[in-house]
Amino acid sequence: MIILFLLPISVIAQTQTTGRITGTVKDPNGALVVAAKITLTNKATGEERTNATDAAGIFAFAFLTPGTYRMLVQAEGFNAYTAELITVTLTETTRVSVSLTVQGVVTDQVTVDAGASRVKTDNATLGQVIDGRTATELPLASRNFTQLLGLGPGTNTYLTDNTVVGRGTQNVSVNGARPSQNNFQINGVDANAGISNLQTLASPALESIAEFKLQTSLYDATYGRTGGGSVQVITKSGSNKFNGTVYDYFRTSALTANNPFLKAAGLPRPVLERNVFGFAFGGPIKQDRAFFFGSYQGTSDRNGASLSNSLSVNVLIDPRLTDNRSSAALHAAFGIHATIPINEPALRLLNARLPNGQFVIPTPQVGGLYFGSAISLFRDQQFNANFDLRVNQHNWLNVKFFFSDAPQSLGLLGGSNVPGFPVEQQNAHRILSIQDIHTLGPNVTNEARIAYNIIGGRNFPGQPVLDSALGIQRSTALEFPGLPLINIASGATGIAFGTGTSQDAQHAARTTSLADTVSISHGDHAWRFGGELRFYKFDLTANILTRGLINFTGIDNFLTGPTNFSVLGNGVTERNLRTTDYNFFVQDNWRLSPKLTLNLGLRYELDLPPYDTQGRISTFDPSLYSPPLNSLDPPRGGIVQAGNPIPLYDLPYVPNVGKRVLKSNDPNNLAPRIGFAYSPFKSDRFVIRGGYGLYYSRLSFQYLVGNTFTAPFYLTTFTAG
């Protein structure tokens, strides 16, 4: 067993995967009952906890696995009281009020159905919990839980694209914040990618999800890392009964309407074949002691209907271009004087063909516009393996592992808007969580977690045509063979073909976290305090603009040679970024009266900017800049580099600064949280909430990646005309 509760740190509740039950016990006259014995039993696993009411007649159970519970209340002189169907949901507190009867007056035992209240009366947080069963029964375009996040209060998102390639992870803006300011945890693990918090999120199968919740505002000090939405997802665990499901969802082209633009151009409906299949199974290894749950899901997608990755719609080429692309035909069609030669590389490009025989620059169909479909492919193999063990009466251990490999081939990506230049992508997710919940006393519980998350990806751009064979000269052609991204009349939705500016890249984002939290219930107070350490490793190779970009204002310029501008990049493309987050909090939910609860918290976050292990970071400091002595001399000064370079990259003419290339880091990141929930009526169906909070967002590494690919380690040349 791993004993984590002795660690001198504590978990912030952004990794929280549990719920809580609290309540009061009263006699028939409404007087509080002291020292009543409370026995709480998880109906799925048989886990049993005991507690007793304090001097105020209050009891509480913290860090409960979401599910359904039975509660037995026993007190001397009163009938036993059994409450069935008490529902515990993710991150929520379920409140139960018990009214005992005098022994022998009514019966030996009172049994009630104590389902959870639909309105939460103990905190100011706005959010929504969706259980796995609800999610599986809803008609989602690609069976992705993120497509339900737009149902939360204060959220805004785009309409789900049912022709999307792959899982279709959906970005959502919460209360006007950027989607990159959202925070995601899966089984308590930081599931965000270091490069960006968008689109790279792991997406477990709906049949493997127990619950997920989006908190949109006024979440308390146990939650951090974000100023937008906070999303927690937990996968299922086994129980004392064997349960399983087998499923297969499919979609075929026959069930899909044709794209209206393709239909208007007289083209047939594009291919759209999707199959999502799998199984989930769980049960006991040993009754009331050890449990397992496993799931597998496979996805196969053959897609020519995606507007962003497969379809070419309204691409302007030129109505004068036909299949006859001889020099004489082009002179005649475009009215070019016989003394002006057609640019030789342009002539070769116009006659170049793809492996399937089609022209690289396709012939337009109607009005000089081109419409077409490029097939995109997607496959996903994922599984969950969950193990839960009741070590003893005071310890509950669970281990959860998620695995996914999702390669895909995208027909259109990163600039090209006509078929012929697909991009092969490899995407991988691994998430491991080891959690220990330890009951230290009737009102003191500890949760500890070790977690690891890795998100990996790699792009391989297709290179059906080599610019070296067409007469286009490029200094990087040997190391990066292929074709530049060529734009013709980009301002008028003109054709773009070739290799995108950042398609040749790979990354691996690894996050390791150590966390612990303590919950203490005392009278009207429910205390939580804790913290988390997160260690980030982000390794990146980004060949940005290494094949170049050539822009033409129109096809006439393309034929005769003059460009609008061209760009080419090259340099040191590898970065190994590292950083650590230090987060701590204290939170008190203080029940001033049965109608009013105060949420008082304070959080501290130190989320340091990343640094490169070899010092390959540079930037421009205007205070060090000196203008050139004359117009022929280069500018003097201004460029600085990180202060930790290895000898190979320690440039003697560039000043060294801090390894994070920042003049200062603000350590005063205190975030107070104050909230209240007031329920003025006896029915608890009406609640007034309010509060104030200060929230910090962990910046993704995206901003740094853009700034590091600059001189002197990376050079982008721009040529006009």
XYZ file of C-alpha atoms in Angstrom:
721
model
C 0.000 0.000 0.000
C 1.212 3.504 -0.768
C 0.929 5.760 2.279
C 0.538 9.250 0.866
C -1.285 11.010 3.656
C 1.994 11.688 5.449
C 3.158 13.961 2.623
C 3.580 17.596 3.716
C 1.391 18.755 0.814
C -2.307 18.528 0.125
C -4.489 18.243 -2.967
C -6.302 21.132 -4.468
C -9.796 20.030 -5.282
C -9.269 20.532 -8.988
C -8.284 16.854 -8.766
C -11.336 16.034 -6.683
C -13.224 12.896 -7.714
C -15.560 12.512 -4.762
C -18.655 13.921 -3.049
C -19.824 14.501 0.521
C -22.816 13.824 2.773
C -23.732 15.937 5.767
C -26.849 16.542 7.834
C -28.489 16.799 11.225
C -30.382 14.413 13.505
C -33.368 15.699 15.504
C -35.993 14.252 17.816
C -39.789 14.600 17.231
C -39.771 18.021 18.923
C -36.997 19.369 16.699
C -34.297 19.171 19.347
C -30.851 18.070 18.152
C -29.765 14.538 19.039
C -26.188 14.179 20.241
C -24.028 11.028 19.855
C -26.407 9.316 17.419
C -24.535 6.568 15.583
C -24.512 6.955 11.792
C -23.630 4.001 9.560
C -23.212 4.780 5.858
C -23.011 1.978 3.269
C -22.171 2.200 -0.416
C -24.858 0.087 -2.078
C -22.601 -0.847 -4.981
C -19.426 -1.863 -3.151
C -20.549 -2.492 0.418
C -18.032 0.052 1.722
C -19.118 1.021 5.237
C -18.269 4.079 7.302
C -19.429 5.055 10.772
C -19.693 8.398 12.503
C -21.677 10.076 15.259
C -23.447 13.385 15.619
C -21.523 16.045 17.513
C -22.748 18.432 20.194
C -24.701 20.333 17.540
C -26.385 17.178 16.217
C -24.406 17.366 12.969
C -22.670 14.533 11.084
C -20.557 14.491 7.918
C -18.847 12.015 5.585
C -16.185 13.309 3.184
C -14.474 11.881 0.073
C -17.296 9.560 -0.912
C -17.225 7.814 -4.272
C -20.171 9.084 -6.371
C -23.026 6.618 -6.254
C -26.002 5.541 -4.134
C -25.778 5.044 -0.377
C -27.857 3.665 2.497
C -27.711 5.385 5.895
C -28.673 3.838 9.256
C -29.193 6.159 12.240
C -29.331 4.708 15.749
C -29.785 6.559 19.044
C -30.734 5.379 22.491
C -34.479 5.729 23.140
C -35.372 6.187 19.465
C -36.384 3.903 16.623
C -33.686 3.073 14.112
C -33.901 5.230 11.000
C -32.869 3.986 7.550
C -32.506 6.349 4.595
C -32.328 4.655 1.208
C -31.160 5.962 -2.169
C -28.981 8.798 -0.932
C -27.235 10.014 -4.079
C -23.684 11.363 -3.963
C -22.559 13.267 -7.052
C -19.200 14.533 -8.206
C -17.827 17.495 -6.152
C -21.257 18.064 -4.531
C -22.471 17.959 -0.927
C -25.686 16.006 -0.314
C -27.573 17.194 2.743
C -29.809 14.800 4.687
C -32.098 15.832 7.563
C -33.091 13.008 9.914
C -36.093 13.153 12.248
C -36.224 10.281 14.734
C -39.306 8.812 16.410
C -39.544 7.722 20.027
C -38.884 4.024 20.457
C -42.034 1.899 20.551
C -44.417 4.726 19.630
C -44.617 3.997 15.908
C -42.487 1.051 14.865
C -39.120 -0.497 15.452
C -37.620 1.176 12.376
C -38.396 4.027 9.997
C -37.307 3.708 6.343
C -37.475 6.609 3.881
C -36.361 7.365 0.334
C -33.828 10.173 0.729
C -33.035 11.062 -2.854
C -30.748 14.026 -3.360
C -32.222 17.505 -3.601
C -32.190 18.994 -7.086
C -31.240 22.406 -5.727
C -27.945 22.729 -3.844
C -28.202 25.046 -0.876
C -24.705 24.957 0.612
C -22.446 26.782 -1.886
C -22.347 29.599 -4.422
C -20.954 27.509 -7.264
C -22.802 27.299 -10.562
C -22.333 24.039 -12.412
C -23.968 20.962 -13.818
C -23.392 17.247 -13.240
C -24.203 14.781 -16.041
C -24.079 11.074 -15.306
C -22.822 8.490 -17.753
C -26.234 6.971 -18.390
C -27.680 10.306 -19.472
C -24.722 10.942 -21.760
C -24.991 7.557 -23.490
C -28.694 8.039 -24.179
C -28.277 11.426 -25.879
C -27.788 11.556 -29.686
C -24.257 12.979 -29.880
C -22.635 13.482 -33.279
C -19.403 11.628 -32.453
C -20.173 10.334 -28.925
C -17.903 12.804 -27.169
C -18.746 14.127 -23.687
C -17.402 17.611 -24.524
C -20.370 18.084 -26.860
C -22.542 18.364 -23.725
C -20.487 21.068 -22.024
C -22.478 23.742 -23.837
C -25.498 22.820 -21.686
C -23.919 24.420 -18.610
C -24.902 27.887 -17.365
C -22.822 30.712 -18.794
C -21.366 28.650 -21.635
C -21.054 29.490 -25.294
C -19.924 27.197 -28.095
C -20.372 26.561 -31.790
C -22.886 24.178 -33.324
C -21.590 20.623 -33.269
C -20.365 19.541 -36.700
C -21.801 16.081 -37.340
C -19.384 15.578 -40.231
C -16.286 16.176 -38.123
C -13.361 13.788 -38.564
C -12.545 11.789 -35.427
C -13.847 12.363 -31.908
C -14.935 15.962 -32.452
C -13.717 17.405 -29.149
C -15.572 20.678 -28.731
C -14.195 23.899 -27.288
C -16.467 25.927 -25.014
C -16.196 29.483 -23.735
C -17.342 29.978 -20.138
C -18.584 33.435 -19.130
C -16.655 35.043 -21.981
C -13.292 33.475 -21.110
C -11.136 31.935 -23.807
C -11.553 28.183 -24.323
C -7.851 27.818 -23.473
C -8.681 29.050 -19.957
C -10.757 25.961 -19.183
C -9.324 23.261 -16.957
C -9.887 19.517 -17.431
C -9.278 16.662 -15.016
C -9.923 13.003 -15.782
C -9.982 10.798 -12.677
C -8.424 13.669 -10.780
C -5.525 14.005 -13.227
C -4.535 17.206 -14.990
C -5.594 16.258 -18.539
C -4.486 19.489 -20.221
C -1.738 19.496 -22.815
C 1.249 21.723 -22.176
C 1.197 23.119 -25.706
C -2.454 24.153 -25.607
C -5.625 23.405 -23.664
C -7.585 22.979 -26.910
C -8.521 19.971 -29.024
C -5.852 17.634 -27.605
C -7.992 16.501 -24.690
C -8.449 12.774 -24.097
C -12.042 11.640 -24.629
C -13.000 8.416 -22.811
C -15.878 6.374 -24.219
C -19.260 7.440 -22.849
C -19.897 3.867 -21.654
C -16.838 4.157 -19.402
C -17.767 7.523 -17.820
C -19.522 7.511 -14.442
C -20.081 11.276 -14.179
C -18.676 14.565 -15.390
C -19.236 18.089 -14.208
C -18.641 21.574 -15.571
C -18.329 24.334 -12.946
C -18.757 27.721 -14.531
C -18.458 30.342 -11.793
C -17.746 31.012 -8.115
C -16.134 27.643 -7.515
C -14.304 27.744 -4.205
C -10.610 27.779 -3.307
C -10.194 24.037 -3.805
C -10.344 24.650 -7.562
C -7.667 26.465 -9.492
C -5.462 26.684 -12.566
C -8.196 28.426 -14.504
C -10.342 31.510 -14.831
C -12.799 29.821 -17.175
C -14.662 26.554 -16.689
C -13.515 23.706 -14.472
C -14.352 20.227 -15.781
C -14.047 17.005 -13.779
C -14.554 13.577 -15.351
C -14.507 10.235 -13.522
C -14.667 6.811 -15.106
C -16.655 3.897 -13.719
C -15.583 1.418 -11.068
C -16.672 -2.122 -10.362
C -19.303 -3.141 -7.802
C -20.559 -6.246 -6.000
C -22.566 -7.187 -9.092
C -21.275 -8.075 -12.517
C -22.452 -5.530 -15.074
C -21.561 -5.049 -18.687
C -22.616 -3.695 -22.036
C -21.780 -4.270 -25.690
C -22.515 -1.595 -28.283
C -22.078 -0.722 -31.928
C -23.036 2.620 -33.469
C -22.679 3.224 -37.187
C -23.333 5.791 -39.847
C -23.203 5.346 -43.635
C -23.153 7.665 -46.627
C -26.709 6.600 -47.472
C -27.907 8.302 -44.268
C -26.136 11.579 -45.037
C -27.494 14.450 -47.120
C -25.300 15.880 -49.835
C -23.420 19.093 -49.166
C -25.465 21.886 -50.797
C -22.400 23.334 -52.585
C -21.449 19.966 -54.054
C -25.047 19.372 -55.064
C -25.226 22.734 -56.828
C -22.064 21.847 -58.721
C -23.592 18.526 -59.821
C -21.249 16.407 -57.687
C -22.366 13.294 -55.755
C -22.630 13.173 -51.985
C -19.267 12.614 -50.295
C -18.326 9.498 -48.361
C -19.150 9.439 -44.641
C -18.810 6.063 -42.945
C -18.399 5.939 -39.169
C -18.428 2.990 -36.794
C -18.068 3.196 -33.009
C -18.101 -0.115 -31.178
C -16.929 -1.590 -27.898
C -17.782 -3.120 -24.564
C -17.589 -2.345 -20.855
C -17.551 -4.864 -18.019
C -17.037 -4.675 -14.270
C -17.671 -6.554 -11.073
C -16.208 -7.946 -7.862
C -12.878 -9.658 -7.460
C -13.813 -10.270 -3.840
C -17.183 -9.248 -2.405
C -17.090 -5.960 -0.457
C -13.301 -5.851 -0.844
C -11.858 -5.669 -4.347
C -13.422 -4.636 -7.672
C -12.493 -4.191 -11.315
C -13.832 -2.363 -14.331
C -12.587 -2.463 -17.907
C -13.734 -1.061 -21.199
C -12.646 -1.027 -24.823
C -13.789 1.171 -27.675
C -12.804 1.177 -31.321
C -13.667 3.925 -33.793
C -13.339 3.823 -37.558
C -14.095 6.880 -39.670
C -13.843 7.246 -43.459
C -14.870 10.802 -44.121
C -15.083 12.890 -47.269
C -17.758 15.245 -45.924
C -15.833 17.272 -43.333
C -15.917 20.950 -44.249
C -12.642 21.648 -42.441
C -10.624 18.542 -43.403
C -12.161 17.016 -46.541
C -14.251 19.398 -48.650
C -13.051 21.941 -51.186
C -15.846 24.474 -51.609
C -15.873 27.667 -53.704
C -12.119 27.564 -54.326
C -11.346 30.271 -56.867
C -8.932 29.185 -59.627
C -9.822 30.897 -62.929
C -12.477 30.097 -65.554
C -9.865 30.395 -68.300
C -7.882 27.393 -67.056
C -8.678 24.150 -68.893
C -7.108 20.722 -69.246
C -5.056 22.046 -72.160
C -2.074 23.537 -70.350
C 0.473 23.944 -73.069
C 2.376 27.198 -73.260
C 0.508 28.189 -76.428
C -2.889 27.441 -74.899
C -2.068 29.473 -71.796
C -0.852 32.437 -73.866
C -4.100 32.397 -75.814
C -6.446 31.811 -72.880
C -4.948 34.446 -70.606
C -4.074 37.007 -73.274
C -0.360 36.977 -72.519
C 1.766 38.547 -75.231
C 3.792 36.039 -77.206
C 7.051 37.800 -76.247
C 6.402 37.170 -72.551
C 7.275 33.559 -71.648
C 5.240 31.500 -69.212
C 7.254 31.050 -66.022
C 8.823 27.598 -66.332
C 8.140 26.386 -62.732
C 4.539 27.613 -63.069
C 4.134 25.752 -66.349
C 5.472 22.567 -64.768
C 3.192 22.991 -61.753
C 0.147 23.433 -63.962
C 0.957 20.172 -65.719
C 2.065 18.257 -62.612
C -0.189 15.422 -61.576
C -0.895 13.615 -58.324
C -0.402 9.840 -57.990
C -4.098 9.328 -58.867
C -3.657 11.176 -62.156
C -5.410 14.402 -61.183
C -3.782 17.774 -61.742
C -2.083 19.336 -58.690
C -3.946 22.525 -59.686
C -7.363 21.133 -60.621
C -9.420 22.415 -63.506
C -12.333 24.564 -62.242
C -15.905 23.425 -62.778
C -18.356 26.354 -62.785
C -17.483 30.043 -62.926
C -13.813 29.415 -62.260
C -14.607 27.681 -58.945
C -13.522 24.246 -57.834
C -15.507 21.823 -55.653
C -14.241 18.434 -54.505
C -13.774 15.936 -51.715
C -10.611 14.439 -50.236
C -11.031 11.352 -48.058
C -9.930 11.678 -44.434
C -9.416 8.615 -42.247
C -9.549 8.202 -38.465
C -9.070 5.243 -36.149
C -9.138 5.135 -32.356
C -8.284 2.243 -30.056
C -8.856 3.026 -26.387
C -9.370 1.166 -23.141
C -9.853 1.790 -19.423
C -8.552 -0.469 -16.664
C -9.783 0.399 -13.158
C -9.039 -1.404 -9.891
C -10.516 -0.596 -6.460
C -9.411 -2.150 -3.171
C -10.724 -1.731 0.341
C -7.398 -2.182 2.139
C -9.024 -2.092 5.572
C -11.833 -0.308 7.352
C -9.981 3.003 7.089
C -8.302 2.828 3.669
C -9.692 2.781 0.160
C -7.248 2.508 -2.749
C -8.050 2.860 -6.438
C -5.913 2.728 -9.556
C -7.276 3.964 -12.895
C -5.544 3.846 -16.258
C -6.698 5.247 -19.594
C -5.020 4.431 -22.921
C -5.765 5.744 -26.396
C -4.031 5.630 -29.783
C -5.804 7.596 -32.504
C -3.988 7.889 -35.845
C -5.688 9.860 -38.605
C -5.101 11.044 -42.146
C -6.558 14.465 -42.917
C -7.221 15.297 -46.554
C -6.991 19.054 -45.958
C -5.051 20.689 -43.138
C -2.973 23.745 -42.453
C -3.467 25.769 -45.602
C -4.076 23.500 -48.597
C -7.686 23.759 -49.797
C -7.588 21.270 -52.686
C -6.949 17.501 -52.551
C -3.523 15.975 -52.914
C -1.596 17.036 -49.808
C -2.860 14.933 -46.879
C -1.315 15.029 -43.425
C -0.792 11.848 -41.422
C -1.168 12.349 -37.673
C -0.346 10.136 -34.719
C -2.161 11.002 -31.473
C -1.724 9.222 -28.147
C -3.047 9.663 -24.593
C -2.034 7.889 -21.373
C -3.529 8.797 -17.987
C -2.663 7.026 -14.717
C -4.155 7.873 -11.331
C -3.352 6.214 -7.977
C -5.610 7.470 -5.193
C -5.720 6.640 -1.483
C -8.589 7.754 0.774
C -7.770 7.325 4.456
C -10.183 7.898 7.335
C -8.127 9.332 10.184
C -11.074 9.768 12.539
C -14.853 10.188 12.584
C -14.573 13.710 11.173
C -11.133 13.724 9.580
C -10.484 12.219 6.147
C -7.468 12.421 3.841
C -7.274 11.975 0.099
C -3.897 11.583 -1.652
C -3.016 11.032 -5.284
C -0.090 10.341 -7.565
C -0.913 10.950 -11.223
C 0.711 10.938 -14.641
C -0.578 12.205 -17.978
C 1.060 12.106 -21.389
C -0.269 13.562 -24.631
C 1.783 12.813 -27.719
C 1.365 13.764 -31.350
C 3.194 13.792 -34.644
C 2.412 15.123 -38.126
C 3.717 13.660 -41.382
C 2.832 15.860 -44.380
C 2.308 14.064 -47.667
C 4.763 15.073 -50.392
C 3.395 13.896 -53.758
C 5.325 16.595 -55.665
C 8.898 17.830 -55.133
C 9.680 21.448 -55.896
C 13.225 20.455 -56.892
C 11.727 18.565 -59.851
C 9.784 21.647 -60.927
C 12.650 24.102 -61.029
C 11.849 25.801 -57.685
C 15.053 26.366 -55.743
C 15.010 26.286 -51.935
C 17.924 26.138 -49.485
C 16.095 23.613 -47.267
C 15.067 21.240 -50.082
C 17.460 18.411 -49.135
C 16.494 18.294 -45.459
C 12.787 19.009 -46.015
C 11.779 17.754 -49.482
C 8.349 18.617 -50.802
C 6.512 21.639 -52.053
C 6.028 25.050 -50.410
C 2.558 26.243 -49.563
C 1.576 28.231 -52.653
C -1.310 30.711 -52.456
C -2.863 32.247 -55.552
C -5.332 35.111 -54.895
C -5.649 34.234 -51.220
C -7.618 37.415 -50.594
C -10.396 36.118 -52.863
C -10.646 32.516 -51.526
C -8.123 31.470 -54.138
C -6.401 28.124 -54.420
C -3.783 27.027 -51.860
C -1.756 23.851 -52.242
C 1.449 22.345 -50.894
C 2.774 21.741 -47.396
C 1.317 23.887 -44.623
C 3.495 26.223 -42.601
C 3.582 24.082 -39.420
C 2.432 20.622 -40.502
C 5.767 18.867 -39.956
C 5.933 18.702 -36.143
C 5.866 16.389 -33.157
C 5.361 16.848 -29.430
C 5.101 14.965 -26.155
C 3.514 16.714 -23.174
C 4.015 14.924 -19.836
C 2.548 16.000 -16.503
C 3.328 14.375 -13.151
C 1.408 15.499 -10.069
C 1.640 14.801 -6.344
C -1.374 15.890 -4.351
C -3.088 15.513 -1.002
C -6.110 17.001 0.752
C -7.514 16.914 4.284
C -11.186 17.319 5.169
C -12.244 18.178 8.708
C -15.849 18.513 9.864
C -16.437 20.366 13.122
C -19.892 21.566 14.076
C -21.146 24.009 11.478
C -17.751 24.138 9.764
C -16.469 21.931 6.939
C -12.776 22.584 6.472
C -10.600 21.512 3.543
C -6.979 22.390 3.092
C -4.296 21.119 0.799
C -2.054 21.642 -2.191
C -0.542 20.085 -5.277
C 2.767 19.971 -7.110
C 2.638 19.556 -10.885
C 5.759 18.866 -12.925
C 5.550 19.599 -16.660
C 7.798 18.215 -19.400
C 7.075 19.365 -22.927
C 9.301 18.211 -25.787
C 8.670 19.766 -29.172
C 10.064 19.655 -32.684
C 8.392 22.215 -34.942
C 9.621 22.667 -38.501
C 7.862 25.962 -39.024
C 7.928 27.292 -42.608
C 10.864 25.011 -43.452
C 9.317 24.298 -46.878
C 8.335 27.907 -47.318
C 5.361 29.969 -48.412
C 4.900 31.675 -51.795
C 2.067 34.107 -52.360
C 0.753 35.383 -55.698
C -1.864 38.126 -56.026
C -3.512 36.291 -58.947
C -3.055 33.604 -61.560
C -1.688 36.100 -64.096
C 1.226 36.854 -61.754
C 1.628 33.134 -61.138
C 1.980 32.492 -64.873
C 4.452 35.275 -65.543
C 6.579 34.947 -62.410
C 6.365 37.966 -60.041
C 5.346 37.002 -56.512
C 3.608 39.118 -53.918
C 5.934 37.786 -51.217
C 7.662 34.605 -50.090
C 8.700 33.304 -46.662
C 11.188 30.625 -45.599
C 12.153 29.509 -42.093
C 14.986 27.390 -40.716
C 17.034 26.930 -37.575
C 17.051 24.948 -34.346
C 13.618 23.306 -34.270
C 13.812 21.305 -31.012
C 12.743 22.557 -27.595
C 12.657 20.726 -24.243
C 10.495 22.835 -21.954
C 10.139 22.285 -18.194
C 8.309 23.973 -15.339
C 6.532 23.323 -12.027
C 3.286 24.565 -10.454
C 2.931 25.096 -6.697
C -0.678 25.400 -5.513
C -2.115 25.521 -1.962
C -5.518 26.350 -0.496
C -7.722 26.472 2.575
C -11.517 26.433 2.409
C -14.264 26.632 5.022
C -17.948 26.070 4.296
C -19.600 27.609 7.334
C -23.284 26.849 7.887
C -24.440 29.891 9.826
C -28.026 28.649 9.920
C -30.164 26.035 8.182
C -30.889 28.684 5.555
C -27.504 30.410 5.117
C -24.062 29.005 4.268
C -20.876 31.009 3.781
C -18.042 29.744 1.565
C -14.755 31.281 2.716
C -11.492 30.346 1.053
C -7.993 31.452 0.176
C -5.827 29.999 -2.560
C -2.206 30.499 -3.565
C -0.917 29.651 -7.035
C 2.622 29.904 -8.318
C 2.535 28.688 -11.932
C 6.012 29.404 -13.255
C 6.710 30.026 -16.953
C 8.587 27.207 -18.679
C 12.273 27.183 -19.547
C 14.244 25.207 -22.126
C 16.750 22.704 -20.737
C 19.353 23.802 -23.290
C 18.645 27.529 -23.194
C 17.215 27.790 -26.724
C 14.905 30.692 -25.903
C 15.389 34.244 -27.089
C 13.401 37.453 -27.200
C 13.744 41.155 -27.885
C 14.424 43.669 -25.110
C 13.746 47.188 -26.444
C 15.777 48.758 -23.624
C 18.942 47.186 -25.086
C 18.282 48.233 -28.669
C 20.565 50.738 -30.410
C 19.812 52.090 -33.879
C 22.355 51.427 -36.660
C 25.124 53.957 -37.185
C 24.123 54.311 -40.825
C 21.531 52.855 -43.167
C 23.895 50.098 -44.327
C 24.648 48.717 -40.875
C 22.443 46.204 -39.035
C 20.629 47.175 -35.818
C 22.717 46.879 -32.656
C 21.535 45.019 -29.566
C 18.060 44.131 -28.367
C 18.181 40.336 -28.742
C 18.687 38.418 -25.468
C 18.827 34.679 -24.754
C 18.093 32.429 -21.799
C 20.711 32.277 -19.080
C 21.127 28.490 -19.059
C 22.465 27.631 -22.537
C 24.653 24.623 -23.168
C 28.018 25.566 -24.737
C 26.747 24.856 -28.252
C 24.073 27.558 -27.948
C 25.899 30.088 -25.757
C 26.253 32.923 -28.239
C 28.979 35.375 -27.138
C 27.386 38.387 -28.821
C 23.936 37.897 -27.230
C 23.388 38.863 -23.558
C 22.186 36.128 -21.192
C 19.178 36.770 -18.939
C 17.124 34.503 -16.634
C 16.506 30.974 -17.860
C 12.779 31.769 -18.219
C 13.624 34.940 -20.214
C 11.483 37.135 -17.983
C 12.584 40.086 -15.909
C 10.367 39.036 -13.005
C 7.821 36.486 -11.843
C 5.029 37.730 -9.604
C 4.911 35.482 -6.505
C 1.977 37.321 -4.906
C -0.754 35.206 -6.433
C -3.223 35.088 -3.567
C -6.767 34.311 -4.644
C -9.508 34.934 -2.058
C -12.892 33.280 -2.612
C -16.037 34.441 -0.791
C -19.484 33.078 -1.514
C -22.868 32.538 0.065
C -25.977 30.449 -0.514
C -29.231 31.570 1.083
C -32.431 29.505 0.984
C -35.184 31.694 2.467
C -38.015 29.176 2.164
C -38.574 25.912 3.980
C -38.906 23.895 0.748
C -35.243 24.465 -0.315
C -36.452 24.965 -3.894
C -35.321 28.565 -4.081
C -31.712 29.611 -3.471
C -29.980 32.980 -3.736
C -26.271 32.740 -4.517
C -23.526 35.311 -4.770
C -19.895 35.926 -4.083
C -16.522 37.175 -5.186
C -13.424 35.359 -6.334
C -10.015 36.023 -7.798
C -8.854 33.383 -10.297
C -5.532 32.773 -12.045
C -5.131 30.872 -15.301
C -2.133 28.710 -16.140
C -0.922 29.919 -19.526
C -0.399 27.137 -22.023
C 3.025 26.826 -23.602
C 1.632 28.054 -26.918
C 2.632 31.664 -26.275
C 6.213 30.624 -25.545
C 6.529 28.334 -28.562
C 5.639 31.222 -30.851
C 8.217 33.498 -29.228
C 11.068 30.978 -29.156
C 11.121 30.375 -32.905
C 12.828 33.706 -33.502
C 16.373 34.904 -34.030
C 19.058 33.929 -33.278
C 17.985 30.269 -32.914
C 15.418 30.399 -35.684
C 15.389 32.655 -38.708
C 12.396 33.466 -40.887
C 13.225 35.340 -44.081
C 10.610 37.458 -45.851
C 11.026 38.491 -49.467
C 8.657 40.925 -51.135
C 8.064 40.902 -54.867
